[in-house]
Short mmCIF file of N, CA and C in Angstrom, two decimals:
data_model
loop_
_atom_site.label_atom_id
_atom_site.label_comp_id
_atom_site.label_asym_id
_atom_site.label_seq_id
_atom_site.Cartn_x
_atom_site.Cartn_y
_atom_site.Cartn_z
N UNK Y 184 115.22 96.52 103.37
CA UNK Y 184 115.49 95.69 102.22
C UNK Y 184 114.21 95.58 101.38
N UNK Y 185 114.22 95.70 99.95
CA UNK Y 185 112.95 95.84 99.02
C UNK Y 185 112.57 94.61 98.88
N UNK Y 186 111.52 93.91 98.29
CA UNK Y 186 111.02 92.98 97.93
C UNK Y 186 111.95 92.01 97.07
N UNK Y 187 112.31 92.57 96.15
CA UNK Y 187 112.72 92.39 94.82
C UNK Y 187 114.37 91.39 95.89
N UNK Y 188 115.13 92.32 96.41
CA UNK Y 188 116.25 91.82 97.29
C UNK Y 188 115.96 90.62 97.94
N UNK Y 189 114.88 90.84 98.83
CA UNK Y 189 114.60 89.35 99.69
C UNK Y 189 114.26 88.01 98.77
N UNK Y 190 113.20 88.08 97.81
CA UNK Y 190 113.23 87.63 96.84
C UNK Y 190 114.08 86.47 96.46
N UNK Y 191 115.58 87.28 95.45
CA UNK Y 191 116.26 86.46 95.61
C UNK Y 191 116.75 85.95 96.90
N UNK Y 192 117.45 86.70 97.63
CA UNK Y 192 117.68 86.10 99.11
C UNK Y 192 117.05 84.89 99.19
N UNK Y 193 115.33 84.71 99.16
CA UNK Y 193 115.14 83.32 99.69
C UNK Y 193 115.74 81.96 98.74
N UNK Y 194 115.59 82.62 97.20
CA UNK Y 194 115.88 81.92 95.99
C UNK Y 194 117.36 81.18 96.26
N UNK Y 195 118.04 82.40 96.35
CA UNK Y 195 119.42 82.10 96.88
C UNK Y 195 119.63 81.01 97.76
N UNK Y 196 118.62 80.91 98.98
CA UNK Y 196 118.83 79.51 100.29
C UNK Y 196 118.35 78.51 99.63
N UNK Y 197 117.36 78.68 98.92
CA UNK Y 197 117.04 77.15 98.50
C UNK Y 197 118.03 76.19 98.31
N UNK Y 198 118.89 76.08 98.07
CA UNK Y 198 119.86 74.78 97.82
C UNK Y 198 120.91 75.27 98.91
N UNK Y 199 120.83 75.89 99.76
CA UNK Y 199 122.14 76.00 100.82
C UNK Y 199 123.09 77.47 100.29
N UNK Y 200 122.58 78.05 99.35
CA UNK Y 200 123.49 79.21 99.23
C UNK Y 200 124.14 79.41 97.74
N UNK Y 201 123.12 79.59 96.14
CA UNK Y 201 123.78 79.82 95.10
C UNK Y 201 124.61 81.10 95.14
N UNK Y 202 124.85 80.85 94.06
CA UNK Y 202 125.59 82.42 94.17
C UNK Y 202 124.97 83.26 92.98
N UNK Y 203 125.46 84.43 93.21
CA UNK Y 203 124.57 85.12 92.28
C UNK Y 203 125.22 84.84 90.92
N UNK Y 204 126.02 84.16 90.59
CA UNK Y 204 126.19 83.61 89.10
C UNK Y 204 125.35 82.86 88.91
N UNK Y 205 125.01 81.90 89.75
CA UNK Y 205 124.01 80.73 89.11
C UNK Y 205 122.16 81.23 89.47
N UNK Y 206 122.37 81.98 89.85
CA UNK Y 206 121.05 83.00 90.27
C UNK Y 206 120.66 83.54 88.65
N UNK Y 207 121.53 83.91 88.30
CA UNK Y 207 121.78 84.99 86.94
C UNK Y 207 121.06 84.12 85.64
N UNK Y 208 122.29 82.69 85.78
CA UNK Y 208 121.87 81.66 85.13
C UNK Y 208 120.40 80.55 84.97
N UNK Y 209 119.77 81.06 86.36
CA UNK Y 209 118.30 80.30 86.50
C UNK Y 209 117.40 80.97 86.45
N UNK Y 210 117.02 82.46 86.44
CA UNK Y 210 115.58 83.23 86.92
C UNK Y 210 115.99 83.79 85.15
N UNK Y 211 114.96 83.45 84.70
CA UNK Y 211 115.03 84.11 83.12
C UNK Y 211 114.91 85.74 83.37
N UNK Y 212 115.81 86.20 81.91
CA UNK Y 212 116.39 87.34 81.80
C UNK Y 212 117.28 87.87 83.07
N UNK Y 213 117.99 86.99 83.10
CA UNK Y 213 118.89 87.62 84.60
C UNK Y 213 120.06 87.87 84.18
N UNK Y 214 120.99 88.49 84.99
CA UNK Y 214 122.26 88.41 84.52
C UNK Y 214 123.05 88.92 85.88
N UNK Y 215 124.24 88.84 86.39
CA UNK Y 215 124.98 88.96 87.26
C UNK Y 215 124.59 90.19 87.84
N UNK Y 216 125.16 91.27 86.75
CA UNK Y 216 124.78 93.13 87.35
C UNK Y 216 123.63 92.92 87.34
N UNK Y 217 122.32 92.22 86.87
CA UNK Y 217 120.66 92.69 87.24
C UNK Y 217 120.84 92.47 89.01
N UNK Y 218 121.48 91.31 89.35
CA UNK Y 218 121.24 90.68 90.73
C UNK Y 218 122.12 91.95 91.48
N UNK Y 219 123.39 92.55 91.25
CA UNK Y 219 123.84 93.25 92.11
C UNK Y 219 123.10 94.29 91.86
N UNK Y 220 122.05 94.82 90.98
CA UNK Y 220 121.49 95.79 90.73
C UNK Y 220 120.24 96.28 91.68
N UNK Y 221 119.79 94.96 91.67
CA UNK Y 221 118.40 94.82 92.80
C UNK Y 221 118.97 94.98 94.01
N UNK Y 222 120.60 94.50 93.99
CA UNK Y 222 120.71 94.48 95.66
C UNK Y 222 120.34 96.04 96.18
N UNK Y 223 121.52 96.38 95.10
CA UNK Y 223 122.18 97.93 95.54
C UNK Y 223 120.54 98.90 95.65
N UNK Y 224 119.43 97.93 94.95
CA UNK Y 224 118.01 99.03 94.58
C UNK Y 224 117.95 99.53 93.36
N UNK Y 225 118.64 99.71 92.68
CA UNK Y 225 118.74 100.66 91.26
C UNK Y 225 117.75 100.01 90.29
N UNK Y 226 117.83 98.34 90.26
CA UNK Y 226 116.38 98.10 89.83
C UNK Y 226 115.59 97.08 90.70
N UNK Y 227 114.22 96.99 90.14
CA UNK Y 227 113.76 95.91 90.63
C UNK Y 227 113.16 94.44 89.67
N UNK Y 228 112.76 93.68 90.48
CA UNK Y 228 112.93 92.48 89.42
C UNK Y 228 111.33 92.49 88.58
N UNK Y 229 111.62 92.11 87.21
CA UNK Y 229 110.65 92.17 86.15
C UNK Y 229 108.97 91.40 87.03
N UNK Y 230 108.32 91.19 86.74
CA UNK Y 230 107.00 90.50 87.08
C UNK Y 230 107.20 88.77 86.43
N UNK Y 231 107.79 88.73 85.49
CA UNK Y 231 107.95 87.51 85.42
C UNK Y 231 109.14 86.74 86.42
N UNK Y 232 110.19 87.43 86.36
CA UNK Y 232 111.48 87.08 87.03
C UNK Y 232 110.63 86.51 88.60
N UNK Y 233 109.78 87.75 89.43
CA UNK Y 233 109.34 87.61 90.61
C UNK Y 233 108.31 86.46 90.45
N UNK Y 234 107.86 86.28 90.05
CA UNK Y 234 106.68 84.39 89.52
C UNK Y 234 107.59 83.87 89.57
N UNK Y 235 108.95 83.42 88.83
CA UNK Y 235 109.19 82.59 88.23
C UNK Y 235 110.27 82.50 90.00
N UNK Y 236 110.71 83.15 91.14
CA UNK Y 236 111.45 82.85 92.06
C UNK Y 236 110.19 82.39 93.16
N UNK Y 237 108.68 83.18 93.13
CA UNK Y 237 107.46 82.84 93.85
C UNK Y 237 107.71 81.25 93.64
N UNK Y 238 107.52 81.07 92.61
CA UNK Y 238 106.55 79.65 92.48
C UNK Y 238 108.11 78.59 93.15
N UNK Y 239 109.20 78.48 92.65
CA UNK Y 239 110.31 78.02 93.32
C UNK Y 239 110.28 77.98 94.41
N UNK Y 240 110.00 79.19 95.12
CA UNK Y 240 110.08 78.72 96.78
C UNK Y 240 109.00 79.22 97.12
N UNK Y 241 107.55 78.71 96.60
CA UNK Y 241 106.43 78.05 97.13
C UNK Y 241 105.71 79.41 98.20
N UNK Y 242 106.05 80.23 97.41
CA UNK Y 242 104.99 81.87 98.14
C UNK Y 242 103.99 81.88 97.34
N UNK Y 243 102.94 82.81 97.76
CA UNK Y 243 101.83 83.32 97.16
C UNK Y 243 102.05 84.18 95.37
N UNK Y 244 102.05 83.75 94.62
CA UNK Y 244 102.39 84.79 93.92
C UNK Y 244 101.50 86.20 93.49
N UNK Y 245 100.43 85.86 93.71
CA UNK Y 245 99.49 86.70 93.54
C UNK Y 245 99.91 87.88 94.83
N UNK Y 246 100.74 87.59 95.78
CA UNK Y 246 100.65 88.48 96.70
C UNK Y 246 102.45 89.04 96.69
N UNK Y 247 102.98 87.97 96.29
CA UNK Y 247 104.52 88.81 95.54
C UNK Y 247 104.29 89.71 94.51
N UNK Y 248 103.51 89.26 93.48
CA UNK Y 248 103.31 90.55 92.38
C UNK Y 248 102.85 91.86 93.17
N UNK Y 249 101.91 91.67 93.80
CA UNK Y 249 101.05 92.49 94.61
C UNK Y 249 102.13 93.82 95.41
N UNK Y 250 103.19 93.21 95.96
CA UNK Y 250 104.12 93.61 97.16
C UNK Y 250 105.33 94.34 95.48
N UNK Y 251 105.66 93.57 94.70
CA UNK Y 251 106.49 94.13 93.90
C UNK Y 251 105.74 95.63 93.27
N UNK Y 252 104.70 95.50 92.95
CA UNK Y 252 104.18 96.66 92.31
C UNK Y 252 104.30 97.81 93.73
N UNK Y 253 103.74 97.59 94.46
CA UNK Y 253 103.88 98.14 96.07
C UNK Y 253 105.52 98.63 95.81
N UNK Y 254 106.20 97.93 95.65
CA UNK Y 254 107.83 98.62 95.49
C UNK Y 254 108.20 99.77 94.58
N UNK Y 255 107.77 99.64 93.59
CA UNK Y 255 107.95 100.53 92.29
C UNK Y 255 106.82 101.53 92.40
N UNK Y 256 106.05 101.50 93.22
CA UNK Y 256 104.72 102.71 92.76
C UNK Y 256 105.85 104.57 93.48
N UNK Y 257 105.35 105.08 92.73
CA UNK Y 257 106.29 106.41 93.19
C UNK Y 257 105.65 107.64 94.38
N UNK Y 258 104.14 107.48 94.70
CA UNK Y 258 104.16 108.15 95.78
C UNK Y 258 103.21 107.02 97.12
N UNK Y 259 103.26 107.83 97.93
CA UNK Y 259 102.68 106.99 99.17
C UNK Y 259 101.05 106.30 99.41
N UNK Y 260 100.57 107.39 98.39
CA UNK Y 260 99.19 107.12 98.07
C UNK Y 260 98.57 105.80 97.24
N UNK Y 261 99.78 105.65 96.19
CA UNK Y 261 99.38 104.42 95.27
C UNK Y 261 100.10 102.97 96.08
N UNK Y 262 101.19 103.20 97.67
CA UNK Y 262 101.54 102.61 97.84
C UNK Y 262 100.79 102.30 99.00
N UNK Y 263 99.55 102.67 99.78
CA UNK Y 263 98.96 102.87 100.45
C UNK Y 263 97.68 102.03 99.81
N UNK Y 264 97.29 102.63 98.79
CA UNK Y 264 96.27 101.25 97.95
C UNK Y 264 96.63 99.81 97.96
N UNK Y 265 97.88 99.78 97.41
CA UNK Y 265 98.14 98.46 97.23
C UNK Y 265 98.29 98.03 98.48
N UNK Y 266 98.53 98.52 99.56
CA UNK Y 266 98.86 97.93 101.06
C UNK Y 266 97.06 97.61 101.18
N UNK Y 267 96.19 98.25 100.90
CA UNK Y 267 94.95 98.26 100.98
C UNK Y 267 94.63 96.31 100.35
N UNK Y 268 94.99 96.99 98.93
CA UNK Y 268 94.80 95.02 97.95
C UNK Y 268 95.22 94.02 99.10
N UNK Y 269 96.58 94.43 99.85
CA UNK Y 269 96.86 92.91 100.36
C UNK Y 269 96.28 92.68 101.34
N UNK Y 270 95.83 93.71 102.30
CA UNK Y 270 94.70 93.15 103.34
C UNK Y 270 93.32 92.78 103.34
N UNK Y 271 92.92 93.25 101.85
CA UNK Y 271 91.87 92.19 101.73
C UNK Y 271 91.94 90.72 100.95
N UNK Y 272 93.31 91.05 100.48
CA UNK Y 272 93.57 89.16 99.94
C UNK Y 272 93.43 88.81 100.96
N UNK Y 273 94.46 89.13 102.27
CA UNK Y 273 94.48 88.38 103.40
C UNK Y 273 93.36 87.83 104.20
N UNK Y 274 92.25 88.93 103.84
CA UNK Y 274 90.99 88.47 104.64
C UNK Y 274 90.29 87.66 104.06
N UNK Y 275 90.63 87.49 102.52
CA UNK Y 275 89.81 86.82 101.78
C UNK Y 275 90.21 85.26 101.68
N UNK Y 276 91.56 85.00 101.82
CA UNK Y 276 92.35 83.82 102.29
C UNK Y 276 92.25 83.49 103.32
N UNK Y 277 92.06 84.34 104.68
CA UNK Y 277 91.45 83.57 105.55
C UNK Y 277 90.19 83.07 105.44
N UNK Y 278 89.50 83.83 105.14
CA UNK Y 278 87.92 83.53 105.10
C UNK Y 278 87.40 82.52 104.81
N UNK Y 279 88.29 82.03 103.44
CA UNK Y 279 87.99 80.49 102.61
C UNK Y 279 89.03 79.25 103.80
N UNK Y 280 89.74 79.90 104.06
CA UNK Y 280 90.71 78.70 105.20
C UNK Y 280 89.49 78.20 106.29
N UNK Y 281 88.49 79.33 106.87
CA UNK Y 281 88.00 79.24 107.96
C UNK Y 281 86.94 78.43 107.50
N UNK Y 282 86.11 78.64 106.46
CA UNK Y 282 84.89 77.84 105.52
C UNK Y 282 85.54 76.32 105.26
N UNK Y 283 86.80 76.20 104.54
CA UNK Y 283 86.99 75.07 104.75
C UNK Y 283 87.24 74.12 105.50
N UNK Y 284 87.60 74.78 106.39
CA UNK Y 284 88.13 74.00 108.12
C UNK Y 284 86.31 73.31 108.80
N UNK Y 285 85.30 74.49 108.49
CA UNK Y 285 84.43 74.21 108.99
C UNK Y 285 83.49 73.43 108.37
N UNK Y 286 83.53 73.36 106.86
CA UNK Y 286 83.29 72.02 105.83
C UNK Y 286 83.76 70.60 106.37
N UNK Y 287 85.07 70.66 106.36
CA UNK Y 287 85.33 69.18 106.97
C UNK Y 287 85.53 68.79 108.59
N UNK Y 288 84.66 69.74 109.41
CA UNK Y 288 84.91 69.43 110.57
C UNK Y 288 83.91 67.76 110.46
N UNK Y 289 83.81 66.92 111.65
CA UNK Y 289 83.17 65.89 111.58
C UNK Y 289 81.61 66.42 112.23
N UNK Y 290 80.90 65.66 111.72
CA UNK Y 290 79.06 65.88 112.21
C UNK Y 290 79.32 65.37 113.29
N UNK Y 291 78.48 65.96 114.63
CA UNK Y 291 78.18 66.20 116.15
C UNK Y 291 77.36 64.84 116.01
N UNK Y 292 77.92 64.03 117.45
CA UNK Y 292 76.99 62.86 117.41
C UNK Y 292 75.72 63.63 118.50
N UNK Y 293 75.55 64.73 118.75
CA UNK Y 293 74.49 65.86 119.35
C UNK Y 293 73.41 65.86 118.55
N UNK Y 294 72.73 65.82 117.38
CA UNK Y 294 71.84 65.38 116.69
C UNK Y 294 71.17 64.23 116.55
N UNK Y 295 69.77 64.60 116.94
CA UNK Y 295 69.26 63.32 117.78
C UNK Y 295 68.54 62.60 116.24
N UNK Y 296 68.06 61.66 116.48
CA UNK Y 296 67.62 60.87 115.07
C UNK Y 296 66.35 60.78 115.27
N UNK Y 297 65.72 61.23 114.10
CA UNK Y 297 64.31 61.27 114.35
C UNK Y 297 63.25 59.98 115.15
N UNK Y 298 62.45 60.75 115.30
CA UNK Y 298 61.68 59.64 116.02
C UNK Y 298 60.66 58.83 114.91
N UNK Y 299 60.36 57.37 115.45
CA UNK Y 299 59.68 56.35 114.22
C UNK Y 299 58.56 55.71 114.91
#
């Protein structure tokens, strides 16, 4: 299943199960055949369409755009780069998770107080 498919899929659960009429009706520039279109693969969803279902159900968008372009690139090489981009977002999102975790850990009562 492509990006673009799951996508809606998650869009779709958010409220318990729209249907692809009201799918059509909420993700700008949509329309019924775009949604059976993505299913079937024939297209995939615009860069705005994919933001505008990211930010709704609370994904990365910087890393949905990332994965959509990854869908549409036409040989293995440009799809092999972009697999490249997302593992260093990933490292780079951890990296700042791990810095901040260790920012607000609490100060060691192990530090002795100077002597007077």
């Amino acid at each position: 299943m492509n990006i673009s498919s799951k996508l809606i899929d998650q869009y779709k659960a958010l409220d318990g199960g729209k249907s692809d009429k009201v799918i059509a009706n909420e993700v700008p520039s949509m329309t019924v055949g775009n949604v059976s279109q993505v299913r079937t693969g024939l297209r995939h969803l615009t860069p705005e369409q994919a933001m505008f279902i990211a930010e709704r159900c609370g994904l990365d968008i910087g890393e949905v755009l990332v994965k959509l372009d990854m869908e549409k690139a036409k040989t293995p090489e440009v799809r092999a780069e972009f697999e490249k981009i997302l593992k260093r977002l990933a490292g780079a999102v951890a990296g700042i998770i791990l810095t901040m975790g260790m920012m607000a850990a609490p100060a060691s009562d192990a530090v002795a107080s100077p002597a007077r």
